Tab-separated table of N, CA and C in Angstrom:
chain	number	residue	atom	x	y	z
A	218	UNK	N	79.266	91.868	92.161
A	218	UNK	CA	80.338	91.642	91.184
A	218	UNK	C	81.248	90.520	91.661
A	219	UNK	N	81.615	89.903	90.561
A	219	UNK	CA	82.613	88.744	91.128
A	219	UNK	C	83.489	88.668	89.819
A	220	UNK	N	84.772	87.706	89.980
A	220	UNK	CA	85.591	87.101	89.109
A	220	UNK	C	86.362	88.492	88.301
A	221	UNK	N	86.457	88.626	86.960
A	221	UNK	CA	87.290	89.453	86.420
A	221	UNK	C	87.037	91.130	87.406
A	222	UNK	N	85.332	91.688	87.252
A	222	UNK	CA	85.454	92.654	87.954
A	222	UNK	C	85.922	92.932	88.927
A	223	UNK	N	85.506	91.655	89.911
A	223	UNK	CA	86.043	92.058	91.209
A	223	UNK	C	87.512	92.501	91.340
A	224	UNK	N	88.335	91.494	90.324
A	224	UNK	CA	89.704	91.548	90.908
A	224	UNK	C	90.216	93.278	90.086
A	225	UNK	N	89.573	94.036	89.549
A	225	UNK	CA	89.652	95.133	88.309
A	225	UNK	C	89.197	95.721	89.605
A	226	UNK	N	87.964	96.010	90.115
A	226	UNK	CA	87.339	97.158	90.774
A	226	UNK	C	88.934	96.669	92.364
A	227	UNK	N	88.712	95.703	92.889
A	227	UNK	CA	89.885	95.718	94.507
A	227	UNK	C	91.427	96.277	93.518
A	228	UNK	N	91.809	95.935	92.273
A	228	UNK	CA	92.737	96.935	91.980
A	228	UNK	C	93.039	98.693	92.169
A	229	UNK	N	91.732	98.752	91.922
A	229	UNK	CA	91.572	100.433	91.630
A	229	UNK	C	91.502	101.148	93.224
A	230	UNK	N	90.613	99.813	93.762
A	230	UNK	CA	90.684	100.677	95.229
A	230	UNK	C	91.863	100.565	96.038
A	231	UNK	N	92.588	99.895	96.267
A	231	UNK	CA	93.570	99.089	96.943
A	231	UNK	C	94.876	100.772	95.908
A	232	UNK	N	95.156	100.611	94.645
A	232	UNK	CA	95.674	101.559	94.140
A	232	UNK	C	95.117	103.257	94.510
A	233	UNK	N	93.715	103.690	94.545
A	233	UNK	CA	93.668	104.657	95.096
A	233	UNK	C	94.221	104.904	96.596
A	234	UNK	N	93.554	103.538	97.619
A	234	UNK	CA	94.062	104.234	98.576
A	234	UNK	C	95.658	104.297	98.914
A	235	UNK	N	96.186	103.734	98.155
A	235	UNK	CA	98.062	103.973	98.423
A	235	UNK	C	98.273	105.313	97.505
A	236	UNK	N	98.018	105.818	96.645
A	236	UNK	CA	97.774	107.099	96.480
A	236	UNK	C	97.701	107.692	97.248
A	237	UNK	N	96.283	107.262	98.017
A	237	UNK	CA	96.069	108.943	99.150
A	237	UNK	C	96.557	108.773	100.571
A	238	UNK	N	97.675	107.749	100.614
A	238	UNK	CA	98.355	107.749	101.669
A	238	UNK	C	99.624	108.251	101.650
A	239	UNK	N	100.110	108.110	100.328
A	239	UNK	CA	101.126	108.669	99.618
A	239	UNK	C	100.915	110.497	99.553
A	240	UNK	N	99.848	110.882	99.130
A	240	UNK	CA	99.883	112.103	99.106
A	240	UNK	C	99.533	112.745	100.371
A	241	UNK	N	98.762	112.262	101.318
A	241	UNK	CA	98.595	112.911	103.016
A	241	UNK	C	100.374	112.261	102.854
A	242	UNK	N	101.299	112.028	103.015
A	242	UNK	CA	102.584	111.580	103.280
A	242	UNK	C	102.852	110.599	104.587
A	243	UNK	N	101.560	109.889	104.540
A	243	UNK	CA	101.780	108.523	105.277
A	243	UNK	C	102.887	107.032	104.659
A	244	UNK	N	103.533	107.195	103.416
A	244	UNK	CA	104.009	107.080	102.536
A	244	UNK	C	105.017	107.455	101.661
A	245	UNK	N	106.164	107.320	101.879
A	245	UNK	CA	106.812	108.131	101.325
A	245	UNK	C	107.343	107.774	99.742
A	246	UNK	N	107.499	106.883	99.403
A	246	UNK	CA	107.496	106.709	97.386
A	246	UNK	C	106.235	106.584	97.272
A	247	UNK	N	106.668	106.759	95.832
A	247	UNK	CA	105.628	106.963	95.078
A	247	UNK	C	105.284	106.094	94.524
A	248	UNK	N	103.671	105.625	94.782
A	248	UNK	CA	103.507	104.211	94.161
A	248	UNK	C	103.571	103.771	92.303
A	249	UNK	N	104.295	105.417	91.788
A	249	UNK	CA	104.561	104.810	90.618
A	249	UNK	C	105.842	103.723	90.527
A	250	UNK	N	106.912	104.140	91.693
A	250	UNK	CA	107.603	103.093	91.659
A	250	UNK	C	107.283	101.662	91.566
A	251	UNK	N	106.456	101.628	91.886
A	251	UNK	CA	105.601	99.958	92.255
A	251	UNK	C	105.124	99.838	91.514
A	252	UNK	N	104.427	100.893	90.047
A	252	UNK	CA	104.105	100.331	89.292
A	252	UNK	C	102.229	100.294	89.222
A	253	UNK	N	102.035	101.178	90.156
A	253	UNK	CA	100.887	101.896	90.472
A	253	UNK	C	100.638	102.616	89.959
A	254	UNK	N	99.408	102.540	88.611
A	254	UNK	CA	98.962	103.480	87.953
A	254	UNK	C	97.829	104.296	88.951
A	255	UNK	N	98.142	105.783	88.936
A	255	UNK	CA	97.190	106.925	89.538
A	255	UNK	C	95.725	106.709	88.945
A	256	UNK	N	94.482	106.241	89.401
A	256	UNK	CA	93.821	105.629	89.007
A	256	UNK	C	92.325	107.283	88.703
């Protein structure tokens, strides 16, 4: 994958894993502040 996907699929992952750093509480806001949809 390249070009539109790529930058769509490194969104989702890059957004999950601040999620699950956020929820183990390596993290303390919530990346909805940022504007981080829970993917």
């Amino acid at each position: 994958i390249y070009g539109e996907e790529a930058y769509e699929w490194m969104d989702t992952k890059a957004s999950g894993v601040c999620w699950l750093l956020f929820e183990s509480g390596v993290i303390k806001n919530s990346p909805d502040q940022y504007g981080i949809q829970k993917p």
